[in-house]
Amino acid sequence: MDDVDAVQAQISRNMLDSGDWVTARLDGIAYLEKSPLKYWMIGLAFKVLGVHDWVARLPVALSAVLLCWLTYRIGTWAFHRRAGMYAGLTLATCVGLFLFTRIQIPDVTITATIALALWAFLRALDPTEVQPGAWSALMAAAIGIGLLLKGLIAAVFPIAAMLLFLGFTSEWKSRDSWRRLHVFRGILLALAIAAPWHILATLRNPPYFDFTMHSAPGEYRGFFWFYFFNEHILRFLNLRYPRDYNTVPRLYFWLLHLLWLFPWSVYLPATIKLNYRGADRASRMRLLCLCWAGFLLLFFTFSSTQEYYSMPCYPALALLIGSALTDKRAASWIRKGNVALAVIATLALAAIGFILSQVWNLPAPGDISRALVQHPEEYTLSLGHMGDLTMASFAYLRTPLLLAGLGFLVGAVAAWRGKILGAVVMMILFIHAARLALVVFDPYLASRPLAEALNRAPHGTLILDDQYYTFSSVVFYAEAYHRQRVLLLNGRVNNLEYGSYAPDAPHDVFIDDAGFRNRWLSRDLYYICVEAPQVQRLEKLVSREALHPVIESGGKFVFSNRG
């Protein structure tokens, strides 16, 4: 898809093409804000299997599978196999894991490293564990790998949870506990994994050190300042520039977890009946899960937040739910959860029936973009496009709605009968319905048809209207253009703005209206990708007759300056 999805794949492709695996670049401009491991994984997958969209998705897809298996293994070790199975199923079939693994973000992978680090921590402390040293080394390695995935939170989250656990259990006073954790050796191991890239990136992108606590346009202070200060400290304080993100209101951020963990969130109240104070393995794991999820949610309560930022707490909540589903002390609350799920599924089924009755006979010409409205001010949130839906747009989604309705029917019947595994079947059907809906939305959220038209047309110079992200999938799919720089019309904004001020940044990427007009009216061949609402603006710049349509798809156009 356009936006961050194709950007991550294209950066990985650029690394493979250039051989520079230290500094990420997009359209020739240093892209310094993110850790590199996700690019390395996609780039290596490209090298082995070729450059394809499905190959780019393998690291995230396999990370999701690994995370669900890991949650199952942790639950089996801490509780028993049935509880572990429920925990794994809870994670595998919840709404959040599906939604936030549709795009190329490393959150599911960082979640796996955090879960592994905390499991290894508890196993290293377990008095029955015969190899605590190996588990403490695994804990440190997981943190080090996490640092290469998403920065300092990979260490902050698990270490904070560990310290809270040690405090609540008073084990921080125990020399044996610290001996089992091998803290000094662990620090060295984590640094051995993570430090080389950070050092190289600092050396290759000077100035080396800057400690300014101020972020403003037009200033370039190298990698070290941008990565550690702007991306970590100032983002946490919501003072980062460029502010190319939005923040979810705190109350919604908390309440939305009922949706992200649906349908299993109906069983969350049952977890209050569990034992968290015992010395047995199960109680210790539950306490660690509380420290794990509690700190993470509290951290983002005081930070800028996106909907998916809290994904690292999903395994902790899934483990608590899996434990509750198999604990007799929580049985009465589980029955109440079944009733709640039955009511919700029944209401959802009724809502789908109503929508289908309203749109069954509505025409659905062309693609779904014709029936949507745009709210660009919402697109800095990961689910911002949800607000684009209209009643008419559901006419394009009849098949997904029917499949989702079947899923909710199964879920309602199973929940009324107290069959918990019916929720699994319901979510399998619902997730496939969501997948079919994404296929329908593809022309609107992606630009592959535009790229295919460019591949068939004579080669020219490609211009993207607005920021690179708006048409990022065009560059990925347009074979003739991914190795050359594309021009960005009024696109010196957001993620590419900071790197554009670097001393070695290319000067031929960004153009303004006057530069566009001069190029478009020249004898050279140019193409421009533009969204429908912006076509009128281009017509005022160069006249309607100078815009020769090449293709229109999903509310987006490609024009040429030649007929």
XYZ file of C-alpha atoms in Angstrom:
563
model
C 0.000 0.000 0.000
C 0.955 3.634 -0.203
C 2.314 5.464 2.821
C 4.645 3.672 5.251
C 3.966 0.223 3.781
C 5.743 0.679 0.446
C 8.259 3.097 1.982
C 9.732 0.386 4.202
C 9.970 -2.026 1.287
C 11.560 0.597 -0.949
C 14.170 1.574 1.643
C 15.116 -2.105 1.956
C 15.375 -2.344 -1.823
C 17.569 0.743 -1.899
C 19.890 -0.824 0.667
C 20.171 -3.935 -1.471
C 20.845 -1.926 -4.630
C 23.360 0.487 -3.073
C 25.159 -1.891 -0.732
C 24.896 0.708 2.058
C 23.320 -1.201 4.973
C 24.073 1.535 7.537
C 22.212 4.642 6.378
C 18.652 4.157 5.163
C 17.801 6.327 2.171
C 14.616 7.186 0.336
C 14.827 8.930 -3.029
C 18.500 9.548 -2.294
C 17.769 11.323 1.021
C 18.992 10.026 4.389
C 16.115 8.535 6.377
C 17.544 8.628 9.877
C 14.621 8.165 12.221
C 14.290 4.372 12.398
C 16.425 1.426 13.468
C 17.650 -0.759 10.593
C 16.866 -4.387 11.423
C 13.490 -4.385 9.675
C 15.184 -3.080 6.519
C 17.890 -5.705 6.792
C 15.351 -8.516 7.121
C 13.353 -7.371 4.100
C 16.523 -6.692 2.098
C 17.920 -10.153 2.805
C 14.571 -11.684 1.864
C 14.746 -9.759 -1.432
C 18.265 -11.034 -2.039
C 17.271 -14.676 -1.507
C 13.787 -14.742 -3.043
C 13.726 -11.756 -5.370
C 12.016 -8.386 -5.119
C 8.287 -9.011 -4.738
C 5.611 -7.568 -2.488
C 4.927 -10.939 -0.854
C 8.632 -11.300 -0.058
C 8.634 -7.894 1.641
C 5.829 -9.130 3.896
C 7.582 -12.307 5.037
C 9.444 -10.820 8.053
C 6.271 -9.330 9.550
C 4.185 -12.413 8.753
C 6.716 -14.813 10.249
C 7.147 -12.546 13.275
C 3.393 -12.778 13.918
C 3.528 -16.571 13.754
C 6.589 -16.633 16.022
C 4.920 -14.316 18.536
C 1.794 -16.482 18.784
C 3.883 -19.638 19.172
C 6.060 -17.937 21.786
C 2.980 -16.853 23.757
C 1.720 -20.440 23.654
C 5.093 -21.734 24.890
C 5.253 -19.179 27.720
C 1.722 -20.037 28.834
C 2.441 -23.751 28.701
C 5.579 -23.316 30.808
C 3.991 -20.973 33.340
C 0.530 -22.520 33.672
C -0.192 -25.656 31.645
C -0.682 -26.616 28.023
C -4.411 -25.771 27.839
C -3.845 -22.287 29.256
C -0.925 -21.816 26.856
C -3.107 -22.840 23.932
C -5.795 -20.347 24.937
C -3.164 -17.619 25.311
C -1.754 -18.337 21.851
C -5.230 -18.422 20.301
C -6.168 -15.192 22.052
C -3.234 -13.429 20.447
C -3.562 -15.111 17.048
C -7.246 -14.251 16.617
C -7.577 -10.821 18.230
C -8.444 -7.799 16.112
C -5.308 -5.812 16.954
C -2.756 -8.351 15.790
C -4.522 -8.663 12.437
C -4.959 -4.920 11.911
C -1.461 -3.866 12.854
C 0.348 -6.508 10.817
C -1.243 -5.410 7.526
C 1.415 -2.711 7.141
C 5.201 -2.799 7.263
C 5.834 -1.714 10.825
C 8.160 -3.652 13.160
C 5.848 -3.617 16.196
C 4.965 -7.307 16.032
C 8.674 -8.192 15.831
C 9.627 -5.904 18.719
C 6.745 -7.432 20.682
C 8.292 -10.860 20.159
C 11.713 -9.691 21.427
C 10.132 -8.105 24.517
C 8.100 -11.236 25.260
C 11.187 -13.411 24.830
C 13.295 -11.158 27.075
C 10.707 -11.244 29.884
C 10.193 -15.005 29.658
C 13.966 -15.510 29.743
C 14.144 -13.174 32.757
C 11.603 -15.220 34.703
C 13.238 -18.500 33.736
C 16.646 -17.242 34.815
C 15.150 -16.426 38.243
C 13.303 -19.743 38.541
C 15.027 -21.802 41.264
C 14.232 -25.018 39.372
C 15.943 -23.804 36.201
C 19.171 -25.732 35.599
C 20.619 -23.275 33.063
C 19.918 -19.761 34.359
C 23.022 -18.424 32.644
C 21.770 -19.449 29.204
C 18.395 -17.819 29.842
C 19.972 -14.604 31.114
C 22.094 -14.488 27.951
C 18.968 -14.990 25.847
C 17.298 -12.147 27.754
C 20.164 -9.781 26.935
C 20.317 -10.907 23.299
C 16.585 -10.283 22.866
C 17.003 -6.743 24.217
C 19.977 -6.124 21.938
C 18.039 -7.315 18.888
C 15.102 -5.168 19.935
C 17.334 -2.097 20.042
C 18.013 -2.648 16.344
C 14.283 -2.934 15.663
C 12.707 0.089 17.326
C 15.175 1.961 19.427
C 15.397 2.448 23.159
C 11.886 1.248 24.034
C 13.161 -2.272 23.323
C 15.238 -1.945 26.486
C 13.059 0.445 28.500
C 9.904 -1.683 28.448
C 11.332 -5.061 29.508
C 13.819 -3.618 32.005
C 11.107 -1.511 33.655
C 8.844 -4.556 33.934
C 11.721 -6.566 35.396
C 12.530 -3.911 37.990
C 8.877 -3.626 39.008
C 8.693 -7.384 39.402
C 11.868 -7.480 41.493
C 10.472 -4.686 43.635
C 7.062 -6.272 44.226
C 8.624 -9.635 45.097
C 11.483 -8.072 47.132
C 13.928 -10.132 45.064
C 15.963 -7.026 44.380
C 17.458 -7.659 47.815
C 18.613 -11.147 46.853
C 22.207 -11.605 45.730
C 21.266 -14.936 44.201
C 18.718 -13.254 41.921
C 21.258 -10.764 40.609
C 23.815 -13.525 40.213
C 21.371 -15.542 38.121
C 20.653 -12.536 35.890
C 24.350 -11.856 35.069
C 23.580 -8.161 34.646
C 27.057 -6.937 33.659
C 27.549 -9.712 31.119
C 24.062 -9.015 29.766
C 24.803 -5.328 29.246
C 27.954 -6.205 27.311
C 26.083 -8.737 25.173
C 23.235 -6.326 24.346
C 25.758 -3.617 23.455
C 27.779 -6.022 21.330
C 24.655 -6.622 19.253
C 23.254 -3.085 19.067
C 26.176 -0.676 19.430
C 28.083 -1.279 16.143
C 25.272 0.038 13.933
C 24.634 3.044 16.188
C 28.325 3.940 16.138
C 28.641 3.531 12.363
C 25.468 5.543 11.718
C 26.816 8.352 13.920
C 30.202 8.379 12.193
C 28.701 8.359 8.694
C 26.174 11.090 9.403
C 27.933 13.922 11.285
C 27.960 16.117 13.286
C 28.672 13.437 15.845
C 27.225 14.831 19.059
C 24.593 17.464 19.673
C 22.492 17.717 22.821
C 20.081 20.473 21.807
C 16.621 20.056 23.328
C 14.888 21.948 20.551
C 13.480 20.748 17.239
C 12.826 23.185 14.395
C 12.615 23.242 10.584
C 15.678 23.794 8.439
C 18.204 22.555 11.001
C 20.466 19.553 10.507
C 22.356 18.119 13.470
C 23.349 14.675 12.214
C 22.179 11.186 13.090
C 22.963 11.147 16.804
C 20.764 14.135 17.668
C 17.910 13.203 15.361
C 17.756 9.565 16.386
C 18.244 9.848 20.148
C 16.892 13.317 20.932
C 14.316 14.086 18.267
C 12.974 10.558 17.775
C 13.076 9.416 21.378
C 13.018 12.249 23.892
C 11.212 14.961 21.934
C 8.709 12.495 20.429
C 7.890 11.246 23.936
C 7.340 14.860 25.006
C 5.303 15.518 21.841
C 7.804 18.235 20.836
C 9.323 16.527 17.797
C 9.606 18.308 14.466
C 8.455 17.496 11.865
C 5.202 16.568 13.572
C 4.085 14.016 10.978
C 2.079 12.014 13.467
C -0.988 12.451 15.601
C -1.834 11.248 19.086
C -4.837 9.275 20.269
C -6.664 10.846 23.247
C -5.594 9.084 26.447
C -9.010 7.724 27.358
C -9.506 6.300 23.852
C -6.001 4.845 23.932
C -6.959 2.785 26.985
C -10.502 1.912 25.958
C -9.510 0.885 22.434
C -7.769 -2.148 23.928
C -11.224 -3.626 24.370
C -11.416 -3.541 20.574
C -7.821 -4.569 19.840
C -8.221 -7.655 22.070
C -11.750 -8.445 20.855
C -13.339 -10.969 21.284
C -11.137 -12.029 24.196
C -11.372 -8.689 25.983
C -14.775 -9.798 27.339
C -12.817 -12.162 29.600
C -10.433 -9.522 30.952
C -12.574 -8.883 34.077
C -12.095 -12.560 34.994
C -8.374 -11.927 35.519
C -9.091 -10.058 38.784
C -9.913 -13.445 40.339
C -6.449 -14.840 39.674
C -3.683 -15.195 42.243
C -0.768 -12.799 41.758
C 0.985 -13.089 45.123
C 2.011 -16.722 45.326
C 5.531 -18.091 45.059
C 4.515 -20.652 42.449
C 5.476 -20.253 38.812
C 1.952 -19.370 37.634
C 1.499 -16.571 40.170
C 4.904 -15.127 39.354
C 4.101 -15.096 35.646
C 0.789 -13.339 36.298
C 2.561 -10.707 38.403
C 5.164 -10.199 35.680
C 2.347 -9.792 33.129
C 0.806 -7.078 35.300
C 4.135 -5.255 35.544
C 4.685 -5.745 31.813
C 1.316 -4.430 30.602
C 0.889 -1.894 33.391
C 4.158 -0.053 32.812
C 3.718 0.013 29.042
C 0.203 1.458 29.211
C 1.256 3.985 31.848
C 4.270 4.999 29.743
C 2.132 5.836 26.722
C -0.410 7.626 28.879
C 2.243 10.336 29.250
C 3.594 10.144 25.694
C 2.435 10.699 22.137
C 0.451 7.636 21.130
C -0.661 5.757 18.047
C -3.166 2.928 18.211
C -0.565 0.214 17.661
C 2.080 1.514 20.093
C 0.776 -0.724 22.868
C 1.103 -3.959 20.895
C 3.981 -5.137 23.149
C 1.469 -5.594 25.983
C -0.782 -7.930 23.961
C 1.104 -11.131 24.948
C 0.902 -10.190 28.638
C -2.857 -9.661 28.450
C -3.273 -12.809 26.345
C -1.403 -14.837 28.985
C -3.655 -13.477 31.736
C -6.754 -14.274 29.685
C -5.477 -17.773 28.891
C -4.848 -18.367 32.585
C -8.314 -17.068 33.533
C -10.067 -19.252 30.953
C -8.720 -22.356 32.680
C -8.874 -21.266 36.320
C -11.841 -22.402 38.443
C -11.679 -19.216 40.533
C -12.594 -17.199 37.440
C -15.363 -19.531 36.203
C -18.281 -17.256 37.150
C -16.660 -14.293 35.384
C -15.972 -16.442 32.316
C -19.687 -17.234 32.114
C -20.438 -13.508 32.274
C -17.896 -12.986 29.497
C -19.704 -15.586 27.384
C -22.963 -13.679 27.812
C -21.274 -10.386 26.912
C -19.722 -11.942 23.794
C -23.059 -13.450 22.778
C -24.765 -10.067 23.064
C -22.009 -8.262 21.140
C -21.955 -10.881 18.364
C -25.753 -10.771 18.088
C -25.759 -6.978 17.835
C -22.961 -7.081 15.253
C -24.934 -9.620 13.230
C -28.011 -7.381 13.390
C -25.960 -4.349 12.295
C -24.534 -6.258 9.316
C -28.030 -7.403 8.376
C -29.274 -3.817 8.458
C -26.373 -2.522 6.337
C -26.876 -5.266 3.755
C -30.586 -4.473 3.558
C -29.741 -0.846 2.776
C -27.093 -1.469 0.109
C -28.089 -4.775 -1.482
C -29.567 -3.124 -4.559
C -27.225 -0.146 -4.718
C -24.969 0.000 -7.803
C -21.212 -0.366 -7.326
C -19.586 1.126 -10.439
C -15.818 1.290 -10.810
C -13.806 0.912 -7.620
C -14.686 1.812 -4.051
C -12.953 5.198 -4.173
C -16.053 6.575 -5.941
C -18.129 6.027 -2.783
C -15.643 7.291 -0.183
C -15.067 10.696 1.336
C -11.605 11.942 2.274
C -10.464 13.192 5.664
C -6.710 13.828 5.177
C -6.438 15.462 8.585
C -7.081 12.014 10.102
C -4.473 10.090 8.115
C -1.681 10.629 10.627
C -3.513 8.030 12.738
C -3.033 4.441 11.605
C -6.793 3.886 11.260
C -7.529 7.318 9.848
C -9.036 5.930 6.633
C -11.894 4.332 8.576
C -13.569 7.732 8.577
C -13.706 7.655 4.759
C -16.483 5.038 4.751
C -19.982 5.981 3.645
C -23.141 3.901 3.500
C -22.794 3.727 -0.278
C -19.287 2.272 0.079
C -20.722 -0.832 1.738
C -22.268 -1.757 -1.606
C -18.728 -2.708 -2.672
C -18.321 -4.863 0.452
C -21.269 -7.243 0.202
C -19.186 -10.432 0.158
C -16.989 -9.425 3.137
C -20.135 -8.406 5.041
C -21.808 -11.744 4.364
C -18.735 -13.650 5.553
C -18.407 -11.436 8.647
C -22.103 -11.975 9.352
C -21.614 -15.734 9.165
C -18.736 -15.391 11.619
C -20.801 -13.407 14.106
C -23.643 -15.925 13.751
C -21.265 -18.745 14.681
C -19.831 -16.682 17.522
C -23.249 -15.740 18.911
C -24.531 -19.320 18.910
C -21.316 -20.675 20.447
C -21.173 -17.968 23.121
C -24.813 -18.461 24.138
C -23.959 -22.157 24.577
C -20.781 -21.351 26.539
C -18.425 -22.776 23.881
C -15.332 -20.615 24.115
C -13.652 -22.057 21.036
C -16.546 -20.730 18.968
C -14.855 -17.340 19.301
C -11.865 -18.765 17.420
C -14.044 -19.875 14.506
C -15.835 -16.530 14.538
C -12.565 -14.616 14.299
C -11.137 -16.838 11.556
C -14.190 -16.019 9.434
C -14.113 -12.352 10.428
C -10.402 -11.981 9.635
C -10.905 -13.497 6.188
C -13.797 -11.088 5.670
C -11.471 -8.218 6.598
C -8.880 -9.556 4.152
C -11.460 -9.584 1.348
C -12.408 -6.030 2.267
C -8.764 -4.963 1.990
C -8.694 -6.397 -1.525
C -11.662 -4.185 -2.400
C -9.896 -1.172 -0.866
C -6.616 -1.875 -2.685
C -7.120 0.627 -5.554
C -7.796 3.330 -2.947
C -4.992 2.485 -0.513
C -2.407 1.514 -3.131
C -1.283 2.727 -6.550
C -0.108 -0.396 -8.356
C -2.321 0.230 -11.447
C -0.625 3.610 -11.848
C 2.793 1.968 -11.723
C 1.786 -0.668 -14.271
C 0.626 2.068 -16.656
C 3.981 3.820 -16.228
C 5.777 0.554 -16.967
C 3.950 0.363 -20.307
C 4.458 4.033 -21.228
C 7.602 5.591 -22.760
C 10.198 6.372 -20.144
C 10.302 9.910 -18.791
C 10.846 11.765 -15.512
C 8.370 11.005 -12.745
C 6.940 13.675 -10.454
C 4.905 12.901 -7.343
C 2.531 15.579 -6.140
C 2.868 16.246 -2.409
C 5.002 14.038 -0.130
C 6.655 10.802 -1.223
C 4.389 8.745 1.038
C 1.280 9.641 -0.979
C 2.410 7.541 -3.961
C 5.119 5.360 -2.438
C 3.828 2.134 -3.992
C 4.179 3.669 -7.467
C 7.945 3.817 -7.027
C 8.068 0.248 -5.686
C 6.115 -1.213 -8.606
C 7.325 1.063 -11.432
C 10.425 -0.850 -12.489
C 11.780 1.965 -14.646
C 11.745 4.488 -11.804
C 12.829 2.828 -8.585
C 16.544 3.235 -9.369
C 16.303 6.892 -10.371
C 15.202 9.807 -8.281
C 11.654 10.971 -8.617
C 10.754 14.629 -8.186
C 8.501 15.746 -5.359
C 6.215 18.702 -6.017
C 5.918 20.675 -2.771
C 6.995 17.514 -0.975
C 9.781 18.746 1.307
C 7.767 17.787 4.364
C 7.515 15.180 7.105
C 9.901 12.220 7.012
C 12.173 13.473 4.217
C 12.443 17.043 5.439
C 15.232 16.556 8.000
C 17.495 14.493 5.749
C 17.017 16.982 2.912
C 19.158 19.474 4.854
C 22.126 17.101 5.181
C 25.310 18.321 3.433
C 25.272 15.350 1.042
C 21.535 15.511 0.271
C 20.604 15.681 -3.436
C 19.384 19.097 -4.563
C 17.275 17.936 -7.517
C 14.472 16.154 -5.658
C 12.166 18.920 -4.435
C 10.469 21.331 -6.810
C 7.943 24.094 -6.269
C 5.066 25.253 -8.470
C 7.308 27.396 -10.655
C 9.817 24.573 -11.112
C 7.011 22.189 -12.013
C 5.570 24.593 -14.576
C 8.944 25.132 -16.261
C 9.584 21.403 -16.531
C 6.064 20.510 -17.609
C 6.061 23.005 -20.466
C 9.517 21.923 -21.689
C 10.245 19.445 -24.483
C 11.286 16.658 -22.098
C 8.805 13.913 -21.184
C 7.343 14.137 -17.680
C 4.682 12.234 -15.756
C 2.946 13.351 -12.578
C 0.964 11.311 -10.055
C -1.738 13.353 -8.376
C -4.806 12.766 -6.233
C -8.166 13.780 -7.693
C -8.773 16.782 -5.384
C -5.474 18.344 -6.527
C -6.051 18.120 -10.281
C -7.733 21.514 -10.437
C -4.682 23.108 -8.813
C -2.435 21.642 -11.527
C -4.792 22.871 -14.216
C -4.341 26.404 -12.924
C -0.562 25.994 -13.084
C -0.181 24.599 -16.623
C -3.721 24.617 -18.147
C -6.073 21.692 -18.576
C -4.892 21.077 -22.139
C -1.333 20.436 -20.928
C -2.436 17.541 -18.690
C -2.761 14.421 -20.824
C -4.364 11.526 -18.888
C -2.442 8.246 -18.780
C -4.555 6.390 -16.196
C -7.035 6.969 -13.358
C -7.434 4.488 -10.521
C -8.651 4.724 -6.946
C -9.164 8.470 -7.116
C -5.592 9.041 -8.342
C -4.303 10.100 -11.746
C -1.168 9.903 -13.858
C -0.810 12.714 -16.372
C 1.801 13.242 -19.059
C 2.927 16.540 -20.554
C 2.693 14.989 -24.017
C -0.379 13.767 -25.861
